[in-house]
Amino acid sequence: MTEDSVGNNMIACEYQPGLEGIPAAQSSISYVDGQKGILEYRGIRIEELASNSTFLEAAYLLIWGELPTKNELYEFQEDVRLHRRIKYSIRDMMKCFPETGHPMDALQASAAALGLFYSKRALDNPKYIREAVVRLLAKIPTMVAAFKQMRKGDDPVRPRDDLSYAANFLYMLNEQEPTPLEAHVFDVCLTLHAEHTINASTFSALVTASTLTDPYAVVASAVGTLAGPLHGGANEEVITMLETIGSVDNVQSYLEERLQRKERIMGCGHRVYKVKDPRATILQNLAEQLFKESGTDKYYDIALELEKAVEEKLSHKGIYPNVDFYSGLVYRKLGIPSDLFTPVFAIARVAGWLAHWKEQLAVNRIFRPTQVYTGTHDAPYIPMEAR
């Protein structure tokens, strides 16, 4: 059967805008039950991983399909630690980026540039796959922190080998060693954002991976998709919303005005979850821990009041806080600028993208969806003088 005949046969199928609800792949990486508020990585509940695991252990689980042994985890952590530095050519390239450029654009360009230095494509070689996984997990945080420093005219802060994955990023970002609680909270945040089935950026990664290009291009394409405000930028917009509200006393009027205009409440509602996002519950607990150690945040009180009001008015529609509702408050308390919220999301989601990349390679078939043609046929060509 030719490609054209496949397309013609598929016209009879029902068109779903955005492919909503249409399975695009089979996967054993993660599972979501939006009615019950369940998220699992390889069958393990996210609450269990947040309480007992670390981000790199969760990344290993996602990518290789099972929890590592003590030796396997140690070797993986050491490999990542030894590859945190980026080549001076990439640093020099990043110094040429405009200071006003968005960090997500800088990250996409930098991730793609990694492929120039590691251009060999041995996609059937386990050693190559492991090396690519290690490099991307190790270097993406360094590039995010480096751009934050360089756009101010400062040199990047060198990684510290004596710090954990999460603590090292916060150190490179602020040139100040975080407290143990801050490092722990950020590590849990990374774990929560590491994977979430086939969302827009993961689908972008799958489509790119199916062409058998290199993994750096796969991650760069996913970063570009995540950068869109309908996907990765919501936590930044939550902070803007809370600042606009300004006071607990203004919550009800703000919500009423938004609902009357039929506008979204940022950080509330989810395409899948019809109950409170389990990651939001975990993040809320982390926020409270942070505030106890380093002082409260008045915007947290606004967020609590807004959640209560949203539940009263919108719970019957299945609208509750999602992962973005509290993550921005946590990130800001950790000294992360708001325009770096989405790049931080990307640091975590690299694990999920790579897991899907590796899974795609095992059963690869290039993505080639069809379309429903809505144009005309046999239209005449009109000469220039007659137009």
Short mmCIF file of C-alpha atoms in Angstrom, two decimals:
data_model
loop_
_atom_site.label_atom_id
_atom_site.label_comp_id
_atom_site.label_asym_id
_atom_site.label_seq_id
_atom_site.Cartn_x
_atom_site.Cartn_y
_atom_site.Cartn_z
CA MET A 1 0.00 0.00 0.00
CA THR A 2 1.44 3.38 -0.96
CA GLU A 3 1.72 6.36 1.35
CA ASP A 4 -0.99 8.17 -0.62
CA SER A 5 -3.37 5.24 -0.33
CA VAL A 6 -2.71 5.07 3.41
CA GLY A 7 -3.55 8.76 3.66
CA ASN A 8 -6.76 8.34 1.67
CA ASN A 9 -7.87 5.40 3.80
CA MET A 10 -7.21 7.36 6.97
CA ILE A 11 -9.45 10.24 5.91
CA ALA A 12 -12.42 8.26 7.14
CA CYS A 13 -11.00 8.26 10.68
CA GLU A 14 -12.29 10.83 13.12
CA TYR A 15 -10.12 13.93 13.33
CA GLN A 16 -9.05 14.90 16.85
CA PRO A 17 -7.50 18.38 17.22
CA GLY A 18 -4.17 18.08 18.98
CA LEU A 19 -4.43 14.27 18.76
CA GLU A 20 -6.26 14.44 22.08
CA GLY A 21 -6.81 10.97 23.51
CA ILE A 22 -5.20 9.20 20.55
CA PRO A 23 -2.42 6.76 21.58
CA ALA A 24 0.82 7.64 19.81
CA ALA A 25 3.04 4.95 21.34
CA GLN A 26 3.25 2.04 23.72
CA SER A 27 5.41 2.72 26.76
CA SER A 28 6.33 1.19 30.11
CA ILE A 29 8.07 4.32 31.41
CA SER A 30 5.36 6.15 33.35
CA TYR A 31 1.66 5.92 34.14
CA VAL A 32 -0.95 8.49 35.09
CA ASP A 33 -4.46 7.94 36.42
CA GLY A 34 -6.02 11.38 36.32
CA GLN A 35 -9.21 10.33 38.11
CA LYS A 36 -7.39 8.93 41.13
CA GLY A 37 -4.40 11.29 41.15
CA ILE A 38 -1.80 8.58 40.54
CA LEU A 39 1.61 9.07 38.93
CA GLU A 40 4.06 6.17 38.66
CA TYR A 41 7.58 5.87 37.27
CA ARG A 42 8.09 2.27 36.10
CA GLY A 43 5.26 1.24 38.41
CA ILE A 44 6.59 3.06 41.51
CA ARG A 45 4.35 5.77 42.95
CA ILE A 46 5.77 9.29 42.80
CA GLU A 47 5.17 9.70 46.54
CA GLU A 48 7.50 6.75 47.21
CA LEU A 49 10.22 8.17 44.97
CA ALA A 50 9.90 11.66 46.43
CA SER A 51 10.31 10.26 49.96
CA ASN A 52 13.02 7.67 49.38
CA SER A 53 14.88 8.29 46.13
CA THR A 54 17.06 10.95 44.52
CA PHE A 55 16.75 12.55 41.11
CA LEU A 56 19.66 10.61 39.61
CA GLU A 57 18.31 7.34 40.98
CA ALA A 58 14.89 8.17 39.49
CA ALA A 59 16.57 9.08 36.20
CA TYR A 60 18.35 5.72 36.16
CA LEU A 61 15.04 3.99 36.87
CA LEU A 62 13.30 5.81 34.03
CA ILE A 63 16.04 5.30 31.45
CA TRP A 64 17.16 1.73 32.21
CA GLY A 65 13.88 0.39 33.52
CA GLU A 66 14.84 -0.70 37.03
CA LEU A 67 16.23 0.70 40.24
CA PRO A 68 20.04 0.57 40.30
CA THR A 69 22.07 -1.46 42.74
CA LYS A 70 24.29 0.44 45.15
CA ASN A 71 27.31 0.03 42.85
CA GLU A 72 25.36 0.91 39.72
CA LEU A 73 24.04 4.10 41.30
CA TYR A 74 27.50 5.06 42.57
CA GLU A 75 29.06 4.59 39.13
CA PHE A 76 26.24 6.53 37.47
CA GLN A 77 26.55 9.41 39.93
CA GLU A 78 30.32 9.52 39.46
CA ASP A 79 30.02 9.51 35.66
CA VAL A 80 27.59 12.42 35.80
CA ARG A 81 29.82 14.26 38.29
CA LEU A 82 32.87 13.93 36.01
CA HIS A 83 31.03 15.34 32.97
CA ARG A 84 29.55 18.50 34.49
CA ARG A 85 31.98 20.87 32.81
CA ILE A 86 31.30 22.20 29.32
CA LYS A 87 33.86 22.88 26.59
CA TYR A 88 35.24 26.40 26.37
CA SER A 89 33.96 26.67 22.79
CA ILE A 90 30.41 26.27 24.05
CA ARG A 91 31.03 28.84 26.78
CA ASP A 92 32.42 31.25 24.19
CA MET A 93 29.39 30.67 21.98
CA MET A 94 27.04 31.35 24.90
CA LYS A 95 28.85 34.61 25.67
CA CYS A 96 27.74 35.82 22.24
CA PHE A 97 24.08 35.25 23.00
CA PRO A 98 22.10 38.50 23.52
CA GLU A 99 21.72 39.41 27.18
CA THR A 100 17.99 39.90 26.66
CA GLY A 101 17.52 36.46 25.10
CA HIS A 102 15.27 34.02 26.91
CA PRO A 103 17.16 31.29 28.79
CA MET A 104 15.11 28.59 27.03
CA ASP A 105 16.34 29.80 23.64
CA ALA A 106 19.89 29.80 24.98
CA LEU A 107 19.41 26.27 26.32
CA GLN A 108 18.00 24.95 23.05
CA ALA A 109 20.92 26.37 21.07
CA SER A 110 23.45 25.07 23.59
CA ALA A 111 21.94 21.58 23.73
CA ALA A 112 22.01 21.36 19.95
CA ALA A 113 25.63 22.55 19.93
CA LEU A 114 26.63 19.58 22.09
CA GLY A 115 25.87 17.39 19.11
CA LEU A 116 28.65 19.10 17.13
CA PHE A 117 31.20 17.87 19.64
CA TYR A 118 29.77 14.37 20.03
CA SER A 119 28.55 13.82 16.48
CA LYS A 120 29.09 10.07 16.26
CA ARG A 121 25.75 8.25 15.98
CA ALA A 122 26.12 4.70 17.25
CA LEU A 123 22.50 4.23 18.22
CA ASP A 124 22.88 0.46 18.50
CA ASN A 125 25.83 0.74 20.88
CA PRO A 126 24.96 0.62 24.63
CA LYS A 127 28.23 2.44 25.47
CA TYR A 128 27.31 5.35 23.17
CA ILE A 129 23.80 5.53 24.64
CA ARG A 130 25.12 5.62 28.21
CA GLU A 131 27.68 8.30 27.35
CA ALA A 132 25.01 10.46 25.71
CA VAL A 133 22.71 10.06 28.72
CA VAL A 134 25.50 11.02 31.13
CA ARG A 135 26.62 14.04 29.09
CA LEU A 136 23.12 15.47 28.73
CA LEU A 137 22.17 14.96 32.38
CA ALA A 138 25.50 16.42 33.49
CA LYS A 139 25.89 19.39 31.15
CA ILE A 140 22.36 20.78 30.79
CA PRO A 141 22.34 22.17 34.38
CA THR A 142 25.79 23.68 33.84
CA MET A 143 24.62 25.46 30.69
CA VAL A 144 21.51 26.85 32.40
CA ALA A 145 23.56 28.22 35.30
CA ALA A 146 26.29 29.52 32.98
CA PHE A 147 23.88 31.58 30.90
CA LYS A 148 22.39 33.08 34.05
CA GLN A 149 25.85 34.35 35.02
CA MET A 150 27.04 35.36 31.55
CA ARG A 151 24.01 37.46 30.69
CA LYS A 152 25.07 39.67 33.63
CA GLY A 153 28.59 39.91 32.22
CA ASP A 154 30.07 37.48 34.75
CA ASP A 155 32.06 34.32 34.13
CA PRO A 156 30.26 31.04 34.81
CA VAL A 157 30.70 29.47 38.23
CA ARG A 158 32.69 26.25 37.93
CA PRO A 159 30.96 23.03 39.06
CA ARG A 160 32.03 21.60 42.40
CA ASP A 161 32.72 17.88 42.46
CA ASP A 162 32.10 17.67 46.20
CA LEU A 163 28.46 18.69 45.88
CA SER A 164 25.46 16.59 44.94
CA TYR A 165 23.65 17.02 41.64
CA ALA A 166 21.02 19.36 43.09
CA ALA A 167 23.35 21.24 45.44
CA ASN A 168 25.88 21.81 42.67
CA PHE A 169 23.30 23.44 40.39
CA LEU A 170 22.12 25.82 43.11
CA TYR A 171 25.77 26.64 43.87
CA MET A 172 26.55 27.38 40.21
CA LEU A 173 23.42 29.50 39.98
CA ASN A 174 23.93 31.66 43.07
CA GLU A 175 27.64 31.12 43.88
CA GLN A 176 26.51 30.15 47.36
CA GLU A 177 26.35 26.66 48.79
CA PRO A 178 22.74 25.75 49.61
CA THR A 179 21.64 24.39 52.96
CA PRO A 180 21.00 20.63 53.14
CA LEU A 181 17.25 21.29 53.17
CA GLU A 182 17.45 23.53 50.11
CA ALA A 183 19.45 20.91 48.22
CA HIS A 184 17.02 18.18 49.26
CA VAL A 185 13.97 20.20 48.27
CA PHE A 186 15.41 21.00 44.85
CA ASP A 187 16.36 17.37 44.29
CA VAL A 188 12.76 16.32 45.01
CA CYS A 189 11.52 19.02 42.64
CA LEU A 190 13.67 17.52 39.88
CA THR A 191 12.30 14.07 40.61
CA LEU A 192 8.71 15.33 40.40
CA HIS A 193 9.31 16.94 37.01
CA ALA A 194 11.39 14.14 35.49
CA GLU A 195 8.64 12.40 33.52
CA HIS A 196 4.93 12.60 32.76
CA THR A 197 3.97 10.27 29.88
CA ILE A 198 3.63 11.62 26.35
CA ASN A 199 3.11 15.35 26.70
CA ALA A 200 3.95 17.85 23.95
CA SER A 201 7.71 18.02 24.51
CA THR A 202 8.04 14.25 24.93
CA PHE A 203 6.08 13.70 21.73
CA SER A 204 8.41 16.16 20.00
CA ALA A 205 11.36 14.14 21.32
CA LEU A 206 9.79 10.90 20.04
CA VAL A 207 9.17 12.28 16.55
CA THR A 208 12.72 13.60 16.33
CA ALA A 209 14.16 10.36 17.73
CA SER A 210 12.23 8.31 15.16
CA THR A 211 14.35 9.83 12.38
CA LEU A 212 17.44 8.29 14.07
CA THR A 213 19.16 11.61 14.55
CA ASP A 214 21.49 12.15 17.52
CA PRO A 215 20.18 12.46 21.10
CA TYR A 216 21.38 16.06 21.39
CA ALA A 217 19.03 17.06 18.57
CA VAL A 218 16.29 15.05 20.30
CA VAL A 219 16.72 17.01 23.52
CA ALA A 220 17.06 20.33 21.67
CA SER A 221 13.76 19.74 19.88
CA ALA A 222 12.06 18.87 23.16
CA VAL A 223 13.45 22.02 24.81
CA GLY A 224 12.02 24.10 21.97
CA THR A 225 8.60 22.55 22.52
CA LEU A 226 8.75 22.95 26.29
CA ALA A 227 9.49 26.66 25.84
CA GLY A 228 5.94 27.35 24.67
CA PRO A 229 3.66 29.07 27.21
CA LEU A 230 1.02 26.33 26.86
CA HIS A 231 3.49 23.72 28.09
CA GLY A 232 6.44 24.72 30.27
CA GLY A 233 5.88 28.34 31.20
CA ALA A 234 2.90 28.08 33.51
CA ASN A 235 4.83 28.20 36.80
CA GLU A 236 6.33 31.54 35.81
CA GLU A 237 2.83 32.83 35.06
CA VAL A 238 1.58 31.61 38.47
CA ILE A 239 4.06 33.94 40.19
CA THR A 240 2.91 36.83 37.99
CA MET A 241 -0.69 36.00 38.90
CA LEU A 242 0.02 35.94 42.65
CA GLU A 243 1.86 39.25 42.40
CA THR A 244 -1.11 40.73 40.52
CA ILE A 245 -3.52 39.58 43.22
CA GLY A 246 -1.23 41.18 45.79
CA SER A 247 -3.20 40.34 48.93
CA VAL A 248 -5.33 37.57 50.39
CA ASP A 249 -8.21 40.08 50.50
CA ASN A 250 -8.15 40.37 46.70
CA VAL A 251 -8.39 36.65 45.91
CA GLN A 252 -12.18 36.37 45.63
CA SER A 253 -12.59 39.42 43.40
CA TYR A 254 -9.69 38.35 41.19
CA LEU A 255 -11.14 34.88 40.75
CA GLU A 256 -14.62 36.22 40.01
CA GLU A 257 -13.28 38.57 37.34
CA ARG A 258 -11.28 35.80 35.67
CA LEU A 259 -14.24 33.45 35.66
CA GLN A 260 -16.57 36.09 34.25
CA ARG A 261 -14.13 36.64 31.39
CA LYS A 262 -13.78 32.86 31.00
CA GLU A 263 -10.03 33.07 31.53
CA ARG A 264 -7.81 30.36 32.95
CA ILE A 265 -6.53 30.36 36.51
CA MET A 266 -2.83 29.72 36.06
CA GLY A 267 -1.55 26.60 37.77
CA CYS A 268 -5.04 25.12 38.07
CA GLY A 269 -6.56 22.43 35.91
CA HIS A 270 -4.85 19.73 33.92
CA ARG A 271 -5.52 17.87 30.68
CA VAL A 272 -5.24 14.56 32.56
CA TYR A 273 -5.76 15.15 36.29
CA LYS A 274 -9.33 15.70 37.48
CA VAL A 275 -8.25 15.77 41.11
CA LYS A 276 -5.36 17.58 42.77
CA ASP A 277 -2.09 16.76 41.04
CA PRO A 278 -0.10 14.50 43.42
CA ARG A 279 3.03 16.48 42.59
CA ALA A 280 1.30 19.67 43.78
CA THR A 281 0.66 18.09 47.17
CA ILE A 282 4.31 17.11 47.52
CA LEU A 283 5.48 20.57 46.40
CA GLN A 284 3.18 22.24 48.90
CA ASN A 285 4.78 20.24 51.71
CA LEU A 286 8.25 21.17 50.44
CA ALA A 287 7.29 24.84 50.36
CA GLU A 288 6.17 24.71 53.97
CA GLN A 289 9.47 23.09 54.99
CA LEU A 290 11.42 25.83 53.22
CA PHE A 291 9.37 28.62 54.77
CA LYS A 292 9.92 27.21 58.26
CA GLU A 293 13.69 27.31 57.73
CA SER A 294 14.13 30.58 55.86
CA GLY A 295 11.01 32.66 56.48
CA THR A 296 7.53 32.76 55.04
CA ASP A 297 6.39 34.19 51.73
CA LYS A 298 3.24 36.31 51.62
CA TYR A 299 2.44 34.93 48.18
CA TYR A 300 2.14 31.46 49.67
CA ASP A 301 -0.75 32.71 51.80
CA ILE A 302 -2.34 34.11 48.65
CA ALA A 303 -1.84 30.77 46.92
CA LEU A 304 -3.50 28.90 49.78
CA GLU A 305 -6.51 31.20 49.71
CA LEU A 306 -6.74 30.94 45.93
CA GLU A 307 -6.61 27.14 46.05
CA LYS A 308 -9.45 27.16 48.56
CA ALA A 309 -11.54 29.50 46.39
CA VAL A 310 -10.85 27.51 43.23
CA GLU A 311 -11.89 24.30 44.96
CA GLU A 312 -15.15 25.89 46.07
CA LYS A 313 -16.04 27.18 42.61
CA LEU A 314 -14.39 24.81 40.15
CA SER A 315 -13.93 21.39 41.77
CA HIS A 316 -17.14 20.19 40.13
CA LYS A 317 -15.34 20.68 36.81
CA GLY A 318 -12.31 18.69 37.97
CA ILE A 319 -10.14 21.78 38.27
CA TYR A 320 -7.56 21.66 41.06
CA PRO A 321 -3.94 22.86 41.48
CA ASN A 322 -1.40 21.19 39.21
CA VAL A 323 2.36 20.86 39.56
CA ASP A 324 2.94 24.47 38.47
CA PHE A 325 0.82 26.01 41.23
CA TYR A 326 3.44 25.72 43.99
CA SER A 327 6.67 25.03 42.07
CA GLY A 328 7.34 28.70 41.30
CA LEU A 329 7.08 29.62 45.00
CA VAL A 330 9.59 26.91 45.84
CA TYR A 331 11.98 27.92 43.06
CA ARG A 332 11.89 31.57 44.03
CA LYS A 333 12.68 30.69 47.62
CA LEU A 334 15.71 28.78 46.32
CA GLY A 335 17.00 31.91 44.56
CA ILE A 336 15.98 30.86 41.05
CA PRO A 337 14.88 33.78 38.82
CA SER A 338 11.41 33.40 37.33
CA ASP A 339 12.64 33.23 33.73
CA LEU A 340 14.72 30.18 34.73
CA PHE A 341 11.70 28.22 35.99
CA THR A 342 11.16 26.55 32.61
CA PRO A 343 14.87 25.76 32.06
CA VAL A 344 14.82 24.10 35.50
CA PHE A 345 11.81 22.09 34.29
CA ALA A 346 13.96 21.07 31.31
CA ILE A 347 16.87 19.99 33.55
CA ALA A 348 14.53 17.50 35.19
CA ARG A 349 12.62 16.43 32.08
CA VAL A 350 15.83 15.50 30.24
CA ALA A 351 15.57 12.21 32.16
CA GLY A 352 12.12 11.49 30.77
CA TRP A 353 13.03 12.57 27.24
CA LEU A 354 16.05 10.28 27.26
CA ALA A 355 13.99 7.40 28.61
CA HIS A 356 11.55 7.77 25.72
CA TRP A 357 14.43 8.20 23.25
CA LYS A 358 15.96 4.92 24.41
CA GLU A 359 12.59 3.15 24.32
CA GLN A 360 11.89 4.51 20.83
CA LEU A 361 15.19 3.14 19.52
CA ALA A 362 14.23 -0.38 20.56
CA VAL A 363 11.08 -0.45 18.38
CA ASN A 364 11.73 2.40 16.01
CA ARG A 365 9.43 3.35 13.20
CA ILE A 366 9.49 6.88 11.86
CA PHE A 367 6.42 8.92 12.73
CA ARG A 368 4.36 9.78 9.66
CA PRO A 369 0.81 10.81 10.60
CA THR A 370 -1.76 11.61 7.97
CA GLN A 371 -4.04 14.62 7.63
CA VAL A 372 -7.59 15.49 6.70
CA TYR A 373 -7.32 17.66 3.59
CA THR A 374 -9.77 20.59 3.56
CA GLY A 375 -8.61 22.46 0.45
CA THR A 376 -9.84 22.55 -3.14
CA HIS A 377 -8.91 20.32 -6.09
CA ASP A 378 -7.98 21.01 -9.72
CA ALA A 379 -7.62 24.74 -9.12
CA PRO A 380 -6.46 26.63 -12.23
CA TYR A 381 -3.14 28.45 -12.37
CA ILE A 382 -3.84 32.16 -12.84
CA PRO A 383 -1.24 34.04 -14.90
CA MET A 384 0.46 36.96 -13.16
CA GLU A 385 -1.17 39.60 -15.35
CA ALA A 386 -4.64 38.27 -14.49
CA ARG A 387 -4.28 38.28 -10.72
#
